[in-house]
Amino acid sequence: MDDVSAHFNPMAPDQLANPYPLYERLRRERPVFYSPTFDLWVVTRYADISEVERDTAHFSSVGSLDARAEPHPEVRAVLAQGYSQFLSLVQSDLPDHTRVRAVFGKALSAQRIAAMEPTIRATADALIDGFIRDGKADLIQQFAYALPGFIICDLLGVPRSDMEQLKRWSDDKTALMSATAPIEQLVQCAHGFIAMERYFREKLHERRSHPREDLLTLLVPQSLGGTAPLSEQEAVCNAMDLFAAGHETTTGLIGNGMWLLLNAPEQLEAVREDPSLLPNALEEMLRVESPIRGFFRTVTADTPLSGVTLPKGGRAFILYASGNRDETQFAEPDRFDIRRTDAKKHLAFGKGIHFCVGAPLAKLEGRIAFEQLLRRLPGLRLRIDEAPVHRPYFMLRGFEHLPIAWNVPA
Ligand code: HEM
């Protein structure tokens, strides 16, 4: 029989377009499998993904996303100019995780996030003002990356005018992690990575002498005169990760969610007429089209899972995008239904100790984005003259371009 696991390649054009039929077969025939192409143990069922997230002793997050995982010597030579290891919250294990997470709890507290609502709405409106008269736009390039990009700049306390540069560096970091680009390009990305490290190191040093009401100031280590129980290296790496985590995932939520609504016009109309449906609609968007397809772990000891033994030292890839369509958890899992009562139990924000610390911000940005777009752009539709284009990333799932059109208001 054809081994379905041999087809796994998130960047293949058919899987960029629609990976879900393959995931359905994988859950049935090879729920946990080794991919020699990616040197990964891929975990596809909801229950197994939850188990990996829970069992932090056997599945370590340390170094799991390190852009430096066995890089090419030329790439390594550039990265050697910076820190020897990438120490961020998402890549830490207990007990370090508890220490670092406490800093984030303060920095991204519900109160702090709720206070940003007027700024987020004004930013969304200003972006819409920029294209509303055109009757058409690329939702990703003209709205969905700028909104969370500007807001994470505000939170960190860096100028919005630096957003484009930070985004380029952050894209370099993402490309390094995927490591699928040609070597010359990866070397360029490594330079971008180092420049981003330097940028945040300098900003943290500025905050040491000139503290402000911002997230970077909260990250300044005690050793530098701040209050955070972090090292300088941890503070820099976490600032870099926050910029990346704080924008590109939410870009994915807005783009993927809009695409789902535009393909279900009656549900789009329902949300437009009754925005109180939005919070649950956002959960369902995250379930059906998860912006982070999956995340990595390192196996610390031989560990059985669904009849397969994952070997010590192996790397696991927990495929949220598959778990979120697991038929043992969700009735008619491929159906997008903004009124689904159990949408919220999706895995798109992870589970357990690493559950996304930015989830309240992502949901607030998502809600405001859809409220303003649906309210201000009547007759919203996909353009038929230009097709949407997916980003070719291993870990992330979302659009690079999403051409939309609407009726220009009188
Ligand atoms: C729709 C948008 C978002 C999605 C889908 C998402 C998804 C995730 C997922 C799946 C994890 C868990 C990773 C794991 O288990 O190893 C995570 C963790 C994290 N996210 Fe998000 N995220 C989003 C938005 C944000 C935002 C806006 C921020 C920051 C402002 C953020 C910051 C973080 C951080 C710092 C962690 C690490 C938490 C920890 O390890 O304790 N995320 N996110």
XYZ file of C-alpha atoms and ligand atoms in Angstrom:
453
model
C 0.000 0.000 0.000
C 1.141 3.568 -0.693
C 2.822 4.998 2.433
C 0.949 8.254 2.963
C 3.681 9.705 5.203
C 6.045 9.904 2.197
C 3.849 12.684 0.776
C 4.303 15.025 3.752
C 5.806 18.302 2.539
C 4.077 21.470 3.783
C 5.750 23.542 1.052
C 4.574 21.453 -1.913
C 2.107 23.525 -3.980
C -0.838 21.152 -3.447
C -0.233 21.131 0.326
C 0.134 24.899 0.444
C -3.262 25.086 -1.248
C -5.048 22.382 0.783
C -3.126 20.018 3.088
C -6.208 18.736 4.928
C -7.075 15.604 2.897
C -3.482 14.424 3.476
C -3.707 15.172 7.214
C -6.944 13.196 7.422
C -5.227 10.147 5.905
C -2.179 10.606 8.137
C -4.322 10.639 11.285
C -5.951 7.412 10.121
C -2.989 5.498 8.666
C 0.242 6.946 10.148
C -0.715 9.146 13.142
C 2.930 9.430 14.239
C 5.612 9.002 11.577
C 9.214 9.805 10.789
C 9.865 12.122 7.861
C 13.405 11.492 6.525
C 13.090 14.581 4.297
C 12.744 16.875 7.294
C 14.330 14.611 9.935
C 11.214 15.053 12.067
C 8.773 12.850 13.985
C 5.429 14.258 12.933
C 2.489 13.972 15.369
C -0.951 14.431 13.786
C -3.703 13.460 16.273
C -5.279 15.861 18.775
C -4.749 13.510 21.749
C -1.074 12.855 20.907
C -0.326 16.549 20.339
C -1.925 17.320 23.730
C 0.210 14.593 25.331
C 3.438 16.020 23.862
C 2.505 19.500 25.117
C 1.754 18.079 28.589
C 4.840 15.881 28.910
C 7.478 18.583 29.129
C 9.928 16.135 30.717
C 10.120 13.933 27.591
C 9.528 16.714 25.062
C 11.863 19.640 25.560
C 11.403 23.083 24.023
C 15.038 24.127 24.477
C 16.617 24.972 21.151
C 13.516 23.630 19.416
C 13.217 26.632 17.128
C 16.837 27.614 17.042
C 17.661 29.275 13.775
C 21.106 27.806 14.242
C 20.080 24.146 14.236
C 22.930 22.597 12.260
C 23.387 25.451 9.803
C 25.666 25.483 6.793
C 29.263 26.536 7.756
C 28.892 29.875 5.922
C 25.683 30.617 7.804
C 27.295 29.485 11.062
C 30.240 31.837 10.497
C 27.890 34.837 10.315
C 25.800 33.713 13.300
C 28.998 33.293 15.351
C 29.107 37.100 15.560
C 26.121 36.933 17.921
C 25.024 34.851 20.910
C 25.873 31.152 20.941
C 22.297 30.133 21.761
C 18.836 31.591 21.267
C 17.278 31.851 24.741
C 13.611 32.773 24.525
C 10.494 31.874 26.507
C 9.069 29.558 23.891
C 12.385 27.708 23.745
C 12.758 27.192 27.485
C 11.919 24.324 29.840
C 10.981 24.294 33.518
C 12.192 25.824 35.806
C 13.609 28.616 33.557
C 10.254 28.860 31.827
C 8.464 29.900 35.045
C 11.009 32.648 35.723
C 10.780 34.126 32.222
C 7.002 33.679 31.861
C 6.465 35.800 35.002
C 8.075 38.753 33.194
C 5.741 38.294 30.229
C 2.683 37.976 32.472
C 3.358 41.523 33.628
C 4.305 42.852 30.214
C 1.244 41.436 28.434
C -1.266 41.656 31.303
C -4.981 41.752 30.451
C -5.123 45.349 31.736
C -2.247 46.496 29.542
C -3.760 44.805 26.486
C -7.322 46.095 27.053
C -5.958 49.649 27.289
C -4.677 49.317 23.719
C -8.134 48.957 22.163
C -8.510 52.615 21.060
C -5.017 52.631 19.514
C -5.635 49.365 17.677
C -8.949 50.675 16.297
C -7.429 53.997 15.220
C -4.560 52.142 13.518
C -6.949 49.807 11.688
C -9.032 52.793 10.537
C -5.993 54.740 9.339
C -4.883 51.748 7.258
C -8.388 51.359 5.767
C -8.496 55.120 5.022
C -5.385 54.564 2.902
C -7.178 52.278 0.399
C -10.943 52.552 0.887
C -11.463 54.738 -2.207
C -9.576 52.265 -4.447
C -12.303 49.595 -4.216
C -9.614 46.909 -4.074
C -6.535 46.012 -2.037
C -4.139 43.263 -1.113
C -5.408 42.556 2.404
C -2.077 41.132 3.573
C 0.298 43.724 2.135
C -1.897 46.752 2.838
C -3.487 45.837 6.156
C -2.907 42.475 7.846
C 0.810 42.720 8.451
C 0.930 46.430 9.225
C -1.742 46.373 11.938
C -0.082 43.847 14.294
C 3.356 45.116 13.178
C 2.596 48.669 14.358
C 0.961 47.462 17.557
C 3.883 45.247 18.576
C 6.218 48.231 17.898
C 4.051 50.346 20.237
C 4.113 47.648 22.906
C 7.860 47.141 22.707
C 8.360 50.884 22.604
C 10.205 51.155 19.285
C 9.248 53.674 16.576
C 6.663 52.579 14.022
C 9.056 53.881 11.380
C 11.328 50.911 12.268
C 8.560 48.383 11.570
C 9.480 47.654 7.937
C 13.122 47.062 8.830
C 12.211 44.890 11.824
C 9.834 42.919 9.646
C 12.583 42.253 7.077
C 14.904 41.020 9.823
C 12.136 38.977 11.352
C 11.405 37.405 7.950
C 15.141 36.573 7.783
C 14.824 34.834 11.147
C 11.795 32.850 9.938
C 13.579 31.904 6.698
C 16.609 30.731 8.716
C 14.355 28.519 10.802
C 12.789 26.960 7.714
C 16.304 26.625 6.205
C 14.855 25.753 2.797
C 16.224 28.770 0.882
C 19.487 28.580 -1.137
C 22.691 29.057 0.891
C 23.475 32.556 -0.457
C 20.060 33.699 0.688
C 20.440 32.033 4.095
C 23.777 33.836 4.553
C 21.984 37.140 3.886
C 19.288 36.108 6.371
C 21.974 35.373 8.972
C 23.261 38.958 8.551
C 19.711 40.200 9.130
C 19.415 38.011 12.232
C 22.619 39.479 13.699
C 21.514 43.036 12.861
C 18.249 42.417 14.730
C 20.176 41.153 17.778
C 22.329 44.282 17.697
C 19.268 46.535 17.330
C 17.560 45.161 20.454
C 20.778 45.068 22.482
C 21.248 48.765 21.814
C 17.600 49.548 22.646
C 17.854 47.670 25.949
C 20.969 49.622 26.856
C 19.143 52.866 26.092
C 16.294 51.798 28.402
C 18.791 51.182 31.187
C 19.589 54.889 31.354
C 16.208 56.128 30.104
C 13.437 53.807 31.367
C 10.034 54.208 29.714
C 6.511 52.840 30.036
C 7.125 50.040 27.552
C 7.759 46.340 27.234
C 11.468 46.708 26.489
C 11.966 48.492 29.811
C 10.234 45.568 31.563
C 12.782 43.224 29.942
C 15.868 45.135 31.177
C 17.816 42.680 33.377
C 18.606 43.397 37.020
C 22.286 43.211 36.122
C 21.714 46.199 33.822
C 19.749 48.151 36.421
C 16.251 46.925 35.538
C 13.901 44.632 37.412
C 13.636 41.594 35.128
C 15.278 38.378 36.403
C 16.719 37.792 32.919
C 20.205 37.812 31.487
C 21.030 40.325 28.762
C 21.044 37.475 26.246
C 17.569 36.347 27.364
C 16.248 39.906 27.168
C 17.543 40.397 23.606
C 16.310 37.015 22.360
C 12.888 37.517 23.928
C 12.548 40.972 22.378
C 13.364 39.457 18.967
C 10.902 36.638 19.462
C 8.186 38.987 20.658
C 8.423 41.048 17.506
C 8.140 37.904 15.352
C 5.476 36.174 17.475
C 3.588 39.426 17.875
C 3.006 40.165 14.217
C 3.253 37.370 11.661
C 0.872 35.007 13.460
C -1.830 37.649 13.769
C -1.283 38.536 10.102
C -2.115 34.878 9.475
C -5.263 35.045 11.594
C -6.604 38.107 9.748
C -5.766 36.764 6.279
C -6.890 33.171 6.867
C -10.018 34.310 8.687
C -11.016 36.725 5.937
C -10.489 34.045 3.309
C -12.777 31.680 5.257
C -15.497 34.333 5.600
C -15.288 35.334 1.932
C -15.840 31.692 1.042
C -18.891 31.517 3.332
C -20.834 34.700 2.405
C -23.839 33.920 4.599
C -21.552 33.670 7.655
C -19.781 36.879 6.642
C -23.171 38.639 6.526
C -24.138 37.175 9.913
C -20.960 38.571 11.511
C -21.365 41.919 9.784
C -24.901 42.241 11.156
C -24.040 40.929 14.613
C -20.404 41.571 15.627
C -21.043 39.797 18.945
C -20.565 36.604 16.891
C -16.943 37.604 16.257
C -15.190 36.178 19.347
C -16.427 32.656 18.553
C -15.860 33.185 14.817
C -12.203 33.996 15.609
C -11.821 30.728 17.549
C -13.282 28.836 14.595
C -10.924 30.642 12.166
C -7.984 29.610 14.356
C -9.237 26.024 14.403
C -9.939 25.647 10.687
C -6.883 27.545 9.359
C -4.289 27.596 12.150
C -1.706 30.365 11.513
C 1.027 28.259 13.147
C 0.833 24.916 11.393
C 2.941 23.171 14.025
C 5.732 23.536 16.566
C 8.904 21.644 17.434
C 10.100 19.684 20.449
C 13.232 17.626 21.175
C 12.726 14.117 22.576
C 14.721 13.680 25.816
C 14.298 9.858 26.228
C 12.823 7.082 24.074
C 9.077 7.733 24.327
C 6.140 5.679 22.961
C 3.297 7.521 21.243
C 0.432 5.881 19.317
C 2.413 2.676 18.849
C 5.637 4.336 17.670
C 8.734 4.928 19.812
C 10.209 8.371 19.364
C 13.963 8.058 19.959
C 15.976 10.142 22.387
C 17.462 13.133 20.552
C 14.815 13.082 17.791
C 12.890 16.211 16.872
C 9.112 16.114 17.030
C 6.766 18.336 15.026
C 3.303 18.665 16.566
C 0.933 19.445 13.744
C -1.772 21.684 15.262
C -3.332 22.156 11.827
C -4.105 18.439 11.777
C -5.106 18.106 15.449
C -7.587 20.921 14.941
C -9.395 18.859 12.312
C -9.330 15.610 14.252
C -12.693 13.899 13.753
C -12.537 12.334 17.224
C -12.669 15.855 18.685
C -14.739 17.959 16.304
C -17.937 16.950 14.479
C -17.582 17.471 10.704
C -14.120 18.943 11.325
C -13.675 20.371 7.808
C -16.809 22.488 8.073
C -16.228 26.172 8.944
C -18.981 27.141 11.365
C -18.749 30.392 13.306
C -21.421 29.092 15.698
C -19.592 25.841 16.559
C -19.935 25.511 20.334
C -16.614 23.767 21.001
C -14.388 25.737 18.592
C -12.467 27.117 21.558
C -10.825 23.826 22.400
C -8.604 24.147 19.306
C -4.833 23.824 19.693
C -3.859 26.864 17.597
C -2.430 28.677 20.645
C -0.800 25.505 21.998
C -1.685 23.966 25.359
C -0.103 23.655 28.807
C 2.811 25.724 30.069
C 3.673 27.194 26.654
C 0.093 28.276 25.873
C 0.395 31.497 23.871
C 0.994 34.397 26.221
C -0.054 36.807 23.443
C -3.461 35.170 22.819
C -5.497 38.021 24.408
C -3.687 40.561 22.209
C -4.078 38.439 19.064
C -7.809 38.042 19.697
C -8.276 41.737 20.407
C -6.450 42.700 17.196
C -8.411 40.091 15.258
C -11.770 41.267 16.599
C -11.067 44.934 15.859
C -9.674 44.151 12.402
C -12.830 42.266 11.370
C -15.174 44.790 13.009
C -13.645 47.670 11.076
C -13.127 45.856 7.757
C -16.666 44.438 7.680
C -18.263 47.691 8.811
C -16.399 49.925 6.374
C -16.077 47.781 3.244
C -19.552 46.864 1.867
C -19.862 44.109 -0.712
C -16.522 42.624 0.331
C -15.406 39.814 -2.011
C -12.381 37.942 -3.336
C -11.050 39.322 -6.616
C -11.487 37.039 -9.576
C -8.693 38.586 -11.671
C -5.958 37.800 -9.115
C -5.522 34.624 -7.084
C -4.465 34.501 -3.424
C -0.860 33.358 -2.842
C 0.247 31.337 0.203
C 3.546 31.980 2.019
C 5.896 29.035 1.470
C 6.824 28.538 5.135
C 7.167 25.263 6.960
C 5.853 26.361 10.335
C 3.440 29.120 9.425
C 0.304 28.884 7.348
C -1.032 32.051 5.765
C -1.198 34.219 2.687
C 1.468 36.423 1.160
C -1.182 38.073 -1.024
C -4.954 38.114 -0.583
C -6.559 40.343 -3.250
C -9.979 41.626 -2.194
C -12.530 44.089 -3.607
C -15.601 45.961 -2.291
C -18.121 48.593 -3.349
C -16.652 52.063 -2.847
C -18.927 53.832 -0.344
C -20.629 56.991 -1.732
C -3.146 34.426 16.055
C -1.989 34.755 16.588
C -1.115 33.812 17.366
C -0.994 32.439 17.287
C -1.754 31.487 16.363
C 0.002 32.044 18.246
C 0.371 30.721 18.495
C 1.195 30.331 19.514
C 1.481 28.957 19.858
C 0.943 27.749 19.130
C 2.310 28.955 20.937
C 2.794 27.732 21.721
C 4.107 27.200 21.244
C 4.507 25.928 21.981
O 3.674 25.175 22.489
O 5.717 25.657 22.028
C 2.576 30.348 21.257
C 3.404 30.773 22.257
C 3.791 32.086 22.415
N 3.249 33.188 21.786
Fe 1.790 33.180 20.422
N 0.473 33.162 18.869
C -0.180 34.264 18.365
C 0.007 35.580 18.731
C 0.956 36.024 19.615
C 1.206 37.403 19.959
C 0.392 38.591 19.438
C 2.260 37.407 20.823
C 2.959 38.553 21.508
C 2.515 39.721 21.696
C 2.665 36.031 21.031
C 3.697 35.617 21.834
C 3.928 34.300 22.200
C 4.945 33.906 23.149
C 5.937 34.830 23.843
C 4.846 32.524 23.296
C 5.681 31.623 24.201
C 4.891 31.261 25.429
C 5.593 30.263 26.310
O 6.485 29.546 25.848
O 5.254 30.208 27.516
N 1.849 35.222 20.281
N 1.876 31.156 20.389
